[in-house]
Amino acid sequence: MLKRIMSKDSQMRAAINQKLIEMGERERLKELLRAKLVECGWKDQLKAHCKDVIREKGLEHVTVEDLVTEVTPKGRALVPDSVKKELLQRIRAFLAQHATL
Amino acid sequence: MKMEDMPLSGPDNTRLEALAHDIYSELVEDACLGLCFEVHRAVKQGYFFLDETDQESMKEFEIVDQPGVDIFGQVYNQWKNKECECPNCKRLIAASRFAPHLEKCLGMGRNSSRIANRRLASSNNMSKSESDQEDNDDLNDNDWSYGAEKKTKKRKSDKSQNSPRRSKSLKHKNGEIGSGVGAESYKYNYNTGISYETLGPDEVRSLLTTQCGVISEHTKKMCTRPTLPDADAVETDSFDIPDAQPLMSRLQWEDSDISPTDSASSKASTNHSDSRKPKKKKKPSLPLNSGGGGSGSGSLAGGGGSSSQSNISISTKKKRPKLSAPPISSIYDDLN
C-alpha cells in the first residue's frame, strides 16, 4: 500500500512539474528568483566566495565540480528569508490552482 | 497523531508543502549552478579577475562611506551657500540662481529679449516704472511672482509679434512692402499711445483692411487678427505664380500650417506642418519653387497658426494694389 501511495505521489509530482513547465511558470519563477538574488546582493556575495575557492585551488586547475561542491551549499544557505518566502508563496498559489487532488 | 484524525486536507497539505519546498530547492539549485557555470567560464576565458588587476586605481576609486559625502568622496552641496558676483551688475547672486540671472542681466538668453520687449511695450502704457532693471530681474528670476504672472496673459500675442522668426519670415518676402507692413505692425503694437487720430487716412485704411484694429481697453494694444478668410482668398489672386490654384485652396484652409520645407525661416513649425502635409498638399514643389511662390511660401511658413494667418494676410494684401485685373479673373475662372 505504501508503494501505491508513493507512486500516486510521484505521479502527482510529475504531473505538476509538467504543468509548471508547460505553462511557462517555471521559467517565470526562475527569472524572478534570479532577479531577486541579484538585487539582494546574493550573487555578489557568492561570487566573492568563488574567488576564494579559485585562489585556493589555483586558477588553472579549478573545475566545475570543485565550484559546484563548494558553492552550492553556501548558496542555498545565503538566500535571504524574504526571497524564500515570496517564492514559496508563488509556488503554493500555483499549486492551489492547478494541483488536482 | 494518527493520519485518520487529521482533517481530510491534512495529508494533501503536507504533501503540497513538501512539493512546494522541493520545487523551491530545485529553483535555487538552478540559480547556483548557473552562477558556477558563469564563473567557471570566466575563469577559463581569463576575464574573471580582470577587475582586480590594478591595485593602485582600486584604492583610488574605492567606495567612500562617510557621512556628508557621496560614494566618490565629494561633498554634494558644497556650492549651495556660495555667492558669486555678477560681472554685469556687480551684485552677489546665489550660485544656483547665477546662470539664469546672467541670462537676464546680459540680455542673451531666450527669454530675455522677450521680456525686454514686453517691458518696452508696457512702459508706454503703464505709468509705473518698470524700467528699473534690478526689480525686473528679480521679478523675472522668480517665475511665480505676481508681476510675472500678470504678464503671461499677453505673452502669446507678444510672441507672435515679437519673435525673431516672424520678422525673419517677413524679410524673406520679395516685396519690401511686406516687410514694411511687418515693421509697421510692430510699430502699431508698440506705440499704443498713438490713437487712430494720429495716423494718416491711408495708413489707417491699409491697417484696417488687413487687421482687426480694435484697441483693447486693458492693454491699449491693437488687435492684429487678420481679416476674414474670404477677403484673404481674394487677395491671393495677386500672387504671380504659374499655378495658383493649389496654393489658393491651401490658403483657404486657414488652420493648416502650409509651411513647406524650403522655408528656412521656420524650422520649428515645419515639424508641426509636416505631419499635415501628406493629407493636404497636392503639388508640393511646383508652386513653391517659383519666384512668387517662394515668397509666398516664406510668408506661409512664418510661425504657427495665428502668425501664419497674419503673414498670409499681410503678404497678400500688399500685392493687391500692384497687380492688374486679368490674373484675378482667370483664377476665379479656375475656381468655378
GROMACS .gro file of C-alpha atoms in nm:
model
  437
    1MET     CA    1   0.000   0.000   0.000
    2LEU     CA    2   0.286   0.236   0.073
    3LYS     CA    3   0.415   0.179  -0.276
    4ARG     CA    4   0.082   0.274  -0.422
    5ILE     CA    5   0.072   0.592  -0.220
    6MET     CA    6   0.424   0.669  -0.318
    7SER     CA    7   0.365   0.615  -0.684
    8LYS     CA    8   0.049   0.823  -0.668
    9ASP     CA    9   0.251   1.094  -0.506
   10SER     CA   10   0.524   1.081  -0.764
   11GLN     CA   11   0.264   1.076  -1.035
   12MET     CA   12   0.113   1.390  -0.898
   13ARG     CA   13   0.452   1.549  -0.874
   14ALA     CA   14   0.538   1.463  -1.225
   15ALA     CA   15   0.206   1.600  -1.343
   16ILE     CA   16   0.255   1.921  -1.157
   17ASN     CA   17   0.608   1.965  -1.275
   18GLN     CA   18   0.493   1.914  -1.627
   19LYS     CA   19   0.226   2.173  -1.584
   20LEU     CA   20   0.474   2.415  -1.439
   21ILE     CA   21   0.694   2.385  -1.741
   22GLU     CA   22   0.421   2.383  -1.999
   23MET     CA   23   0.256   2.694  -1.868
   24GLY     CA   24   0.586   2.879  -1.855
   25GLU     CA   25   0.551   2.928  -1.484
   26ARG     CA   26   0.877   2.758  -1.409
   27GLU     CA   27   1.068   2.997  -1.632
   28ARG     CA   28   0.896   3.291  -1.474
   29LEU     CA   29   0.977   3.167  -1.128
   30LYS     CA   30   1.338   3.111  -1.227
   31GLU     CA   31   1.372   3.461  -1.363
   32LEU     CA   32   1.202   3.606  -1.061
   33LEU     CA   33   1.438   3.424  -0.831
   34ARG     CA   34   1.744   3.531  -1.028
   35ALA     CA   35   1.639   3.893  -1.028
   36LYS     CA   36   1.572   3.892  -0.658
   37LEU     CA   37   1.901   3.727  -0.580
   38VAL     CA   38   2.094   3.983  -0.777
   39GLU     CA   39   1.901   4.263  -0.611
   40CYS     CA   40   1.970   4.147  -0.260
   41GLY     CA   41   2.340   4.102  -0.326
   42TRP     CA   42   2.343   3.727  -0.303
   43LYS     CA   43   2.514   3.692  -0.637
   44ASP     CA   44   2.800   3.923  -0.540
   45GLN     CA   45   2.846   3.750  -0.209
   46LEU     CA   46   2.866   3.414  -0.375
   47LYS     CA   47   3.098   3.543  -0.643
   48ALA     CA   48   3.336   3.663  -0.373
   49HIS     CA   49   3.322   3.319  -0.223
   50CYS     CA   50   3.403   3.173  -0.563
   51LYS     CA   51   3.708   3.394  -0.581
   52ASP     CA   52   3.833   3.250  -0.258
   53VAL     CA   53   3.776   2.897  -0.379
   54ILE     CA   54   3.957   2.967  -0.702
   55ARG     CA   55   4.250   3.126  -0.532
   56GLU     CA   56   4.265   2.824  -0.307
   57LYS     CA   57   4.250   2.566  -0.579
   58GLY     CA   58   4.463   2.758  -0.824
   59LEU     CA   59   4.336   2.945  -1.126
   60GLU     CA   60   4.448   2.691  -1.379
   61HIS     CA   61   4.316   2.382  -1.213
   62VAL     CA   62   3.973   2.471  -1.092
   63THR     CA   63   3.695   2.254  -1.230
   64VAL     CA   64   3.320   2.291  -1.245
   65GLU     CA   65   3.277   2.017  -0.991
   66ASP     CA   66   3.501   2.197  -0.746
   67LEU     CA   67   3.297   2.508  -0.777
   68VAL     CA   68   2.969   2.329  -0.753
   69THR     CA   69   3.055   2.132  -0.446
   70GLU     CA   70   3.199   2.434  -0.270
   71VAL     CA   71   2.949   2.693  -0.376
   72THR     CA   72   2.607   2.530  -0.385
   73PRO     CA   73   2.562   2.458  -0.014
   74LYS     CA   74   2.668   2.808   0.074
   75GLY     CA   75   2.443   2.948  -0.192
   76ARG     CA   76   2.146   2.761  -0.057
   77ALA     CA   77   2.212   2.893   0.290
   78LEU     CA   78   2.268   3.252   0.185
   79VAL     CA   79   1.929   3.304   0.023
   80PRO     CA   80   1.751   3.567   0.232
   81ASP     CA   81   1.429   3.474   0.405
   82SER     CA   82   1.218   3.729   0.227
   83VAL     CA   83   1.310   3.591  -0.110
   84LYS     CA   84   1.242   3.240   0.006
   85LYS     CA   85   0.906   3.336   0.144
   86GLU     CA   86   0.798   3.511  -0.167
   87LEU     CA   87   0.891   3.225  -0.392
   88LEU     CA   88   0.719   2.973  -0.175
   89GLN     CA   89   0.409   3.185  -0.179
   90ARG     CA   90   0.401   3.192  -0.555
   91ILE     CA   91   0.458   2.821  -0.579
   92ARG     CA   92   0.181   2.749  -0.333
   93ALA     CA   93  -0.054   2.972  -0.526
   94PHE     CA   94   0.025   2.782  -0.840
   95LEU     CA   95  -0.030   2.451  -0.670
   96ALA     CA   96  -0.356   2.560  -0.519
   97GLN     CA   97  -0.478   2.649  -0.863
   98HIS     CA   98  -0.350   2.359  -1.062
   99ALA     CA   99  -0.296   2.063  -0.835
  100THR     CA  100  -0.579   1.816  -0.881
  101LEU     CA  101  -0.616   1.602  -0.572
  102MET     CA  102  -0.119   1.197   1.580
  103LYS     CA  103  -0.280   0.943   1.356
  104MET     CA  104  -0.345   1.003   0.995
  105GLU     CA  105  -0.715   0.942   1.034
  106ASP     CA  106  -0.752   1.214   1.296
  107MET     CA  107  -0.615   1.482   1.075
  108PRO     CA  108  -0.859   1.676   0.862
  109LEU     CA  109  -0.913   1.546   0.518
  110SER     CA  110  -0.692   1.806   0.352
  111GLY     CA  111  -0.414   1.739   0.601
  112PRO     CA  112  -0.203   1.488   0.415
  113ASP     CA  113  -0.264   1.672   0.097
  114ASN     CA  114  -0.149   1.991   0.258
  115THR     CA  115   0.169   1.844   0.389
  116ARG     CA  116   0.229   1.683   0.058
  117LEU     CA  117   0.169   2.009  -0.118
  118GLU     CA  118   0.401   2.189   0.122
  119ALA     CA  119   0.669   1.933   0.066
  120LEU     CA  120   0.619   1.964  -0.304
  121ALA     CA  121   0.643   2.338  -0.287
  122HIS     CA  122   0.965   2.315  -0.094
  123ASP     CA  123   1.107   2.072  -0.340
  124ILE     CA  124   1.023   2.294  -0.630
  125TYR     CA  125   1.181   2.585  -0.449
  126SER     CA  126   1.500   2.389  -0.380
  127GLU     CA  127   1.527   2.294  -0.742
  128LEU     CA  128   1.497   2.655  -0.845
  129VAL     CA  129   1.765   2.768  -0.601
  130GLU     CA  130   1.995   2.494  -0.717
  131ASP     CA  131   1.940   2.600  -1.075
  132ALA     CA  132   2.044   2.951  -0.980
  133CYS     CA  133   2.356   2.828  -0.801
  134LEU     CA  134   2.455   2.607  -1.091
  135GLY     CA  135   2.404   2.892  -1.329
  136LEU     CA  136   2.640   3.104  -1.127
  137CYS     CA  137   2.900   2.827  -1.113
  138PHE     CA  138   2.899   2.783  -1.486
  139GLU     CA  139   2.928   3.156  -1.536
  140VAL     CA  140   3.222   3.182  -1.300
  141HIS     CA  141   3.393   2.879  -1.442
  142ARG     CA  142   3.367   3.011  -1.794
  143ALA     CA  143   3.502   3.346  -1.682
  144VAL     CA  144   3.796   3.174  -1.517
  145LYS     CA  145   3.880   2.966  -1.816
  146GLN     CA  146   3.841   3.256  -2.057
  147GLY     CA  147   4.059   3.467  -1.835
  148TYR     CA  148   3.832   3.755  -1.753
  149PHE     CA  149   3.729   3.662  -1.404
  150PHE     CA  150   3.993   3.862  -1.221
  151LEU     CA  151   4.009   4.149  -1.466
  152ASP     CA  152   3.861   4.399  -1.228
  153GLU     CA  153   4.129   4.333  -0.971
  154THR     CA  154   4.442   4.376  -1.175
  155ASP     CA  155   4.528   4.735  -1.091
  156GLN     CA  156   4.578   4.777  -0.721
  157GLU     CA  157   4.651   5.148  -0.731
  158SER     CA  158   4.341   5.255  -0.910
  159MET     CA  159   4.141   5.017  -0.700
  160LYS     CA  160   4.242   5.207  -0.390
  161GLU     CA  161   4.186   5.538  -0.560
  162PHE     CA  162   3.829   5.465  -0.660
  163GLU     CA  163   3.722   5.274  -0.358
  164ILE     CA  164   3.371   5.335  -0.236
  165VAL     CA  165   3.360   5.602   0.032
  166ASP     CA  166   3.119   5.551   0.314
  167GLN     CA  167   3.138   5.862   0.525
  168PRO     CA  168   2.864   6.094   0.636
  169GLY     CA  169   2.819   6.416   0.447
  170VAL     CA  170   2.997   6.284   0.145
  171ASP     CA  171   2.887   6.077  -0.153
  172ILE     CA  172   3.041   5.748  -0.251
  173PHE     CA  173   3.303   5.923  -0.458
  174GLY     CA  174   3.408   6.132  -0.162
  175GLN     CA  175   3.265   6.455  -0.299
  176VAL     CA  176   3.065   6.696  -0.094
  177TYR     CA  177   2.744   6.737  -0.284
  178ASN     CA  178   2.607   7.068  -0.161
  179GLN     CA  179   2.935   7.244  -0.140
  180TRP     CA  180   2.832   7.532  -0.361
  181LYS     CA  181   2.485   7.572  -0.232
  182ASN     CA  182   2.559   7.854   0.004
  183LYS     CA  183   2.821   8.030  -0.201
  184GLU     CA  184   2.754   8.357  -0.372
  185CYS     CA  185   2.902   8.487  -0.691
  186GLU     CA  186   2.946   8.844  -0.802
  187CYS     CA  187   2.778   8.922  -1.128
  188PRO     CA  188   3.024   9.086  -1.368
  189ASN     CA  189   2.749   9.298  -1.513
  190CYS     CA  190   2.550   9.440  -1.227
  191LYS     CA  191   2.802   9.368  -0.954
  192ARG     CA  192   2.550   9.205  -0.729
  193LEU     CA  193   2.606   8.899  -0.522
  194ILE     CA  194   2.387   8.622  -0.655
  195ALA     CA  195   2.334   8.276  -0.509
  196ALA     CA  196   2.518   8.008  -0.701
  197SER     CA  197   2.211   7.818  -0.810
  198ARG     CA  198   2.047   8.132  -0.946
  199PHE     CA  199   2.358   8.259  -1.111
  200ALA     CA  200   2.309   8.123  -1.458
  201PRO     CA  201   1.951   8.242  -1.503
  202HIS     CA  202   2.045   8.579  -1.359
  203LEU     CA  203   2.327   8.618  -1.608
  204GLU     CA  204   2.090   8.533  -1.888
  205LYS     CA  205   1.862   8.815  -1.796
  206CYS     CA  206   2.133   9.052  -1.692
  207LEU     CA  207   2.335   9.027  -2.011
  208GLY     CA  208   2.029   9.008  -2.229
  209MET     CA  209   2.144   8.697  -2.409
  210GLY     CA  210   1.906   8.423  -2.311
  211ARG     CA  211   1.597   8.301  -2.486
  212ASN     CA  212   1.357   8.484  -2.263
  213SER     CA  213   1.549   8.798  -2.203
  214SER     CA  214   1.466   8.957  -2.538
  215ARG     CA  215   1.102   8.874  -2.494
  216ILE     CA  216   1.096   9.027  -2.152
  217ALA     CA  217   1.280   9.334  -2.267
  218ASN     CA  218   1.034   9.384  -2.550
  219ARG     CA  219   0.742   9.336  -2.321
  220ARG     CA  220   0.890   9.587  -2.084
  221LEU     CA  221   0.927   9.836  -2.363
  222ALA     CA  222   0.572   9.785  -2.471
  223SER     CA  223   0.421   9.815  -2.131
  224SER     CA  224   0.635  10.105  -2.026
  225ASN     CA  225   0.446  10.320  -2.274
  226ASN     CA  226   0.120  10.204  -2.131
  227MET     CA  227   0.153  10.184  -1.765
  228SER     CA  228   0.296  10.474  -1.584
  229LYS     CA  229   0.458  10.267  -1.313
  230SER     CA  230   0.826  10.248  -1.376
  231GLU     CA  231   0.918   9.904  -1.485
  232SER     CA  232   1.242  10.016  -1.627
  233ASP     CA  233   1.417   9.955  -1.305
  234GLN     CA  234   1.628   9.666  -1.415
  235GLU     CA  235   1.704   9.521  -1.080
  236ASP     CA  236   1.342   9.486  -0.986
  237ASN     CA  237   1.259   9.329  -1.315
  238ASP     CA  238   1.540   9.083  -1.280
  239ASP     CA  239   1.401   8.973  -0.951
  240LEU     CA  240   1.056   8.956  -1.096
  241ASN     CA  241   1.172   8.753  -1.388
  242ASP     CA  242   1.401   8.532  -1.189
  243ASN     CA  243   1.115   8.425  -0.975
  244ASP     CA  244   0.872   8.274  -1.214
  245TRP     CA  245   0.595   8.264  -0.964
  246SER     CA  246   0.585   8.630  -0.875
  247TYR     CA  247   0.264   8.813  -0.928
  248GLY     CA  248   0.407   9.056  -1.174
  249ALA     CA  249   0.538   8.783  -1.397
  250GLU     CA  250   0.209   8.602  -1.384
  251LYS     CA  251   0.020   8.910  -1.489
  252LYS     CA  252   0.232   8.935  -1.796
  253THR     CA  253   0.181   8.578  -1.901
  254LYS     CA  254  -0.156   8.651  -2.047
  255LYS     CA  255  -0.010   8.880  -2.301
  256ARG     CA  256   0.280   8.658  -2.377
  257LYS     CA  257   0.117   8.466  -2.655
  258SER     CA  258   0.020   8.767  -2.854
  259ASP     CA  259   0.357   8.921  -2.787
  260LYS     CA  260   0.534   8.614  -2.904
  261SER     CA  261   0.368   8.608  -3.239
  262GLN     CA  262   0.451   8.971  -3.290
  263ASN     CA  263   0.795   8.989  -3.149
  264SER     CA  264   0.957   8.657  -3.219
  265PRO     CA  265   1.259   8.674  -3.447
  266ARG     CA  266   1.100   8.402  -3.651
  267ARG     CA  267   0.827   8.626  -3.762
  268SER     CA  268   1.049   8.911  -3.855
  269LYS     CA  269   1.275   8.676  -4.048
  270SER     CA  270   0.988   8.540  -4.249
  271LEU     CA  271   0.883   8.889  -4.332
  272LYS     CA  272   1.227   8.959  -4.466
  273HIS     CA  273   1.212   8.658  -4.691
  274LYS     CA  274   0.937   8.804  -4.897
  275ASN     CA  275   1.015   8.956  -5.232
  276GLY     CA  276   0.833   9.280  -5.188
  277GLU     CA  277   0.978   9.515  -4.936
  278ILE     CA  278   0.628   9.627  -4.870
  279GLY     CA  279   0.573   9.302  -4.695
  280SER     CA  280   0.845   9.368  -4.450
  281GLY     CA  281   0.736   9.725  -4.435
  282VAL     CA  282   0.397   9.618  -4.318
  283GLY     CA  283   0.559   9.385  -4.075
  284ALA     CA  284   0.757   9.669  -3.932
  285GLU     CA  285   0.450   9.880  -3.927
  286SER     CA  286   0.254   9.623  -3.742
  287TYR     CA  287   0.530   9.611  -3.487
  288LYS     CA  288   0.505   9.982  -3.457
  289TYR     CA  289   0.135   9.983  -3.422
  290ASN     CA  290   0.152   9.733  -3.148
  291TYR     CA  291   0.413   9.913  -2.952
  292ASN     CA  292   0.307  10.270  -2.991
  293THR     CA  293  -0.019  10.203  -2.835
  294GLY     CA  294  -0.035  10.555  -2.712
  295ILE     CA  295  -0.087  10.653  -3.074
  296SER     CA  296  -0.451  10.653  -3.150
  297TYR     CA  297  -0.616  10.645  -3.484
  298GLU     CA  298  -0.629  11.020  -3.498
  299THR     CA  299  -0.258  11.046  -3.535
  300LEU     CA  300  -0.239  10.813  -3.833
  301GLY     CA  301  -0.300  10.937  -4.178
  302PRO     CA  302  -0.604  10.816  -4.368
  303ASP     CA  303  -0.404  10.598  -4.599
  304GLU     CA  304  -0.227  10.432  -4.315
  305VAL     CA  305  -0.548  10.375  -4.130
  306ARG     CA  306  -0.707  10.226  -4.439
  307SER     CA  307  -0.420   9.992  -4.507
  308LEU     CA  308  -0.411   9.896  -4.144
  309LEU     CA  309  -0.778   9.828  -4.104
  310THR     CA  310  -0.813   9.634  -4.422
  311THR     CA  311  -0.550   9.386  -4.314
  312GLN     CA  312  -0.607   9.363  -3.946
  313CYS     CA  313  -0.882   9.392  -3.695
  314GLY     CA  314  -0.755   9.711  -3.540
  315VAL     CA  315  -0.955   9.703  -3.222
  316ILE     CA  316  -0.768   9.857  -2.934
  317SER     CA  317  -0.803   9.670  -2.611
  318GLU     CA  318  -0.906   9.867  -2.309
  319HIS     CA  319  -0.682   9.676  -2.074
  320THR     CA  320  -0.363   9.666  -2.267
  321LYS     CA  321  -0.423   9.951  -2.505
  322LYS     CA  322  -0.287   9.729  -2.778
  323MET     CA  323  -0.424   9.698  -3.122
  324CYS     CA  324  -0.564   9.366  -3.225
  325THR     CA  325  -0.372   9.222  -3.514
  326ARG     CA  326  -0.612   8.948  -3.602
  327PRO     CA  327  -0.624   8.919  -3.978
  328THR     CA  328  -0.947   8.993  -4.156
  329LEU     CA  329  -1.179   8.712  -4.265
  330PRO     CA  330  -1.060   8.438  -4.495
  331ASP     CA  331  -1.288   8.532  -4.779
  332ALA     CA  332  -1.116   8.861  -4.811
  333ASP     CA  333  -0.782   8.692  -4.798
  334ALA     CA  334  -0.872   8.443  -5.063
  335VAL     CA  335  -0.945   8.724  -5.297
  336GLU     CA  336  -0.609   8.871  -5.232
  337THR     CA  337  -0.429   8.554  -5.307
  338ASP     CA  338  -0.509   8.609  -5.670
  339SER     CA  339  -0.244   8.870  -5.668
  340PHE     CA  340   0.024   8.606  -5.644
  341ASP     CA  341   0.200   8.582  -5.972
  342ILE     CA  342   0.262   8.215  -5.960
  343PRO     CA  343   0.207   7.991  -6.257
  344ASP     CA  344  -0.014   7.751  -6.078
  345ALA     CA  345  -0.203   7.939  -5.816
  346GLN     CA  346  -0.495   7.713  -5.757
  347PRO     CA  347  -0.344   7.456  -5.521
  348LEU     CA  348  -0.179   7.735  -5.333
  349MET     CA  349  -0.504   7.923  -5.302
  350SER     CA  350  -0.702   7.624  -5.198
  351ARG     CA  351  -0.440   7.562  -4.940
  352LEU     CA  352  -0.462   7.917  -4.823
  353GLN     CA  353  -0.832   7.876  -4.769
  354TRP     CA  354  -0.766   7.607  -4.515
  355GLU     CA  355  -0.670   7.862  -4.261
  356ASP     CA  356  -0.583   7.646  -3.977
  357SER     CA  357  -0.339   7.429  -4.160
  358ASP     CA  358   0.024   7.511  -4.143
  359ILE     CA  359   0.111   7.515  -4.503
  360SER     CA  360   0.478   7.571  -4.449
  361PRO     CA  361   0.690   7.374  -4.689
  362THR     CA  362   1.030   7.250  -4.606
  363ASP     CA  363   1.208   7.507  -4.821
  364SER     CA  364   1.125   7.777  -4.583
  365ALA     CA  365   1.435   7.837  -4.382
  366SER     CA  366   1.273   8.081  -4.152
  367SER     CA  367   1.059   7.845  -3.959
  368LYS     CA  368   1.213   7.521  -3.865
  369ALA     CA  369   1.002   7.454  -3.565
  370SER     CA  370   0.677   7.499  -3.745
  371THR     CA  371   0.775   7.265  -4.025
  372ASN     CA  372   0.768   6.980  -3.781
  373HIS     CA  373   0.415   7.068  -3.696
  374SER     CA  374   0.309   7.118  -4.050
  375ASP     CA  375   0.490   6.822  -4.197
  376SER     CA  376   0.254   6.596  -4.021
  377ARG     CA  377  -0.031   6.752  -4.206
  378LYS     CA  378   0.145   6.785  -4.536
  379PRO     CA  379   0.068   6.443  -4.678
  380LYS     CA  380  -0.301   6.499  -4.631
  381LYS     CA  381  -0.347   6.829  -4.797
  382LYS     CA  382  -0.066   6.903  -5.040
  383LYS     CA  383  -0.126   6.810  -5.395
  384LYS     CA  384   0.167   6.964  -5.573
  385PRO     CA  385   0.431   7.020  -5.315
  386SER     CA  386   0.712   7.153  -5.526
  387LEU     CA  387   0.565   7.326  -5.825
  388PRO     CA  388   0.409   7.638  -5.695
  389LEU     CA  389   0.654   7.685  -5.423
  390ASN     CA  390   0.973   7.686  -5.619
  391SER     CA  391   0.879   7.961  -5.849
  392GLY     CA  392   0.977   8.315  -5.760
  393GLY     CA  393   0.648   8.449  -5.635
  394GLY     CA  394   0.570   8.116  -5.485
  395GLY     CA  395   0.896   8.127  -5.296
  396SER     CA  396   0.798   8.445  -5.127
  397GLY     CA  397   0.450   8.313  -5.071
  398SER     CA  398   0.588   8.004  -4.910
  399GLY     CA  399   0.816   8.211  -4.699
  400SER     CA  400   0.525   8.404  -4.571
  401LEU     CA  401   0.309   8.100  -4.528
  402ALA     CA  402   0.571   7.934  -4.326
  403GLY     CA  403   0.602   8.211  -4.076
  404GLY     CA  404   0.536   8.059  -3.739
  405GLY     CA  405   0.228   7.890  -3.605
  406GLY     CA  406  -0.136   7.929  -3.681
  407SER     CA  407  -0.214   8.283  -3.596
  408SER     CA  408   0.104   8.432  -3.719
  409SER     CA  409   0.085   8.239  -4.039
  410GLN     CA  410  -0.255   8.378  -4.094
  411SER     CA  411  -0.143   8.729  -4.035
  412ASN     CA  412   0.153   8.672  -4.261
  413ILE     CA  413  -0.067   8.548  -4.535
  414SER     CA  414  -0.292   8.843  -4.498
  415ILE     CA  415  -0.005   9.087  -4.495
  416SER     CA  416   0.169   8.946  -4.795
  417THR     CA  417  -0.140   8.906  -4.999
  418LYS     CA  418  -0.266   9.246  -4.902
  419LYS     CA  419   0.041   9.419  -5.020
  420LYS     CA  420   0.042   9.257  -5.358
  421ARG     CA  421  -0.308   9.351  -5.446
  422PRO     CA  422  -0.267   9.710  -5.545
  423LYS     CA  423   0.025   9.616  -5.768
  424LEU     CA  424  -0.131   9.362  -5.995
  425SER     CA  425  -0.387   9.406  -6.263
  426ALA     CA  426  -0.732   9.258  -6.302
  427PRO     CA  427  -0.679   8.979  -6.556
  428PRO     CA  428  -0.494   8.738  -6.326
  429ILE     CA  429  -0.766   8.775  -6.071
  430SER     CA  430  -1.046   8.689  -6.306
  431SER     CA  431  -0.858   8.399  -6.455
  432ILE     CA  432  -0.811   8.242  -6.121
  433TYR     CA  433  -1.174   8.295  -6.041
  434ASP     CA  434  -1.250   8.101  -6.352
  435ASP     CA  435  -1.034   7.820  -6.232
  436LEU     CA  436  -1.225   7.815  -5.913
  437ASN     CA  437  -1.559   7.800  -6.087
   0.00000   0.00000   0.00000
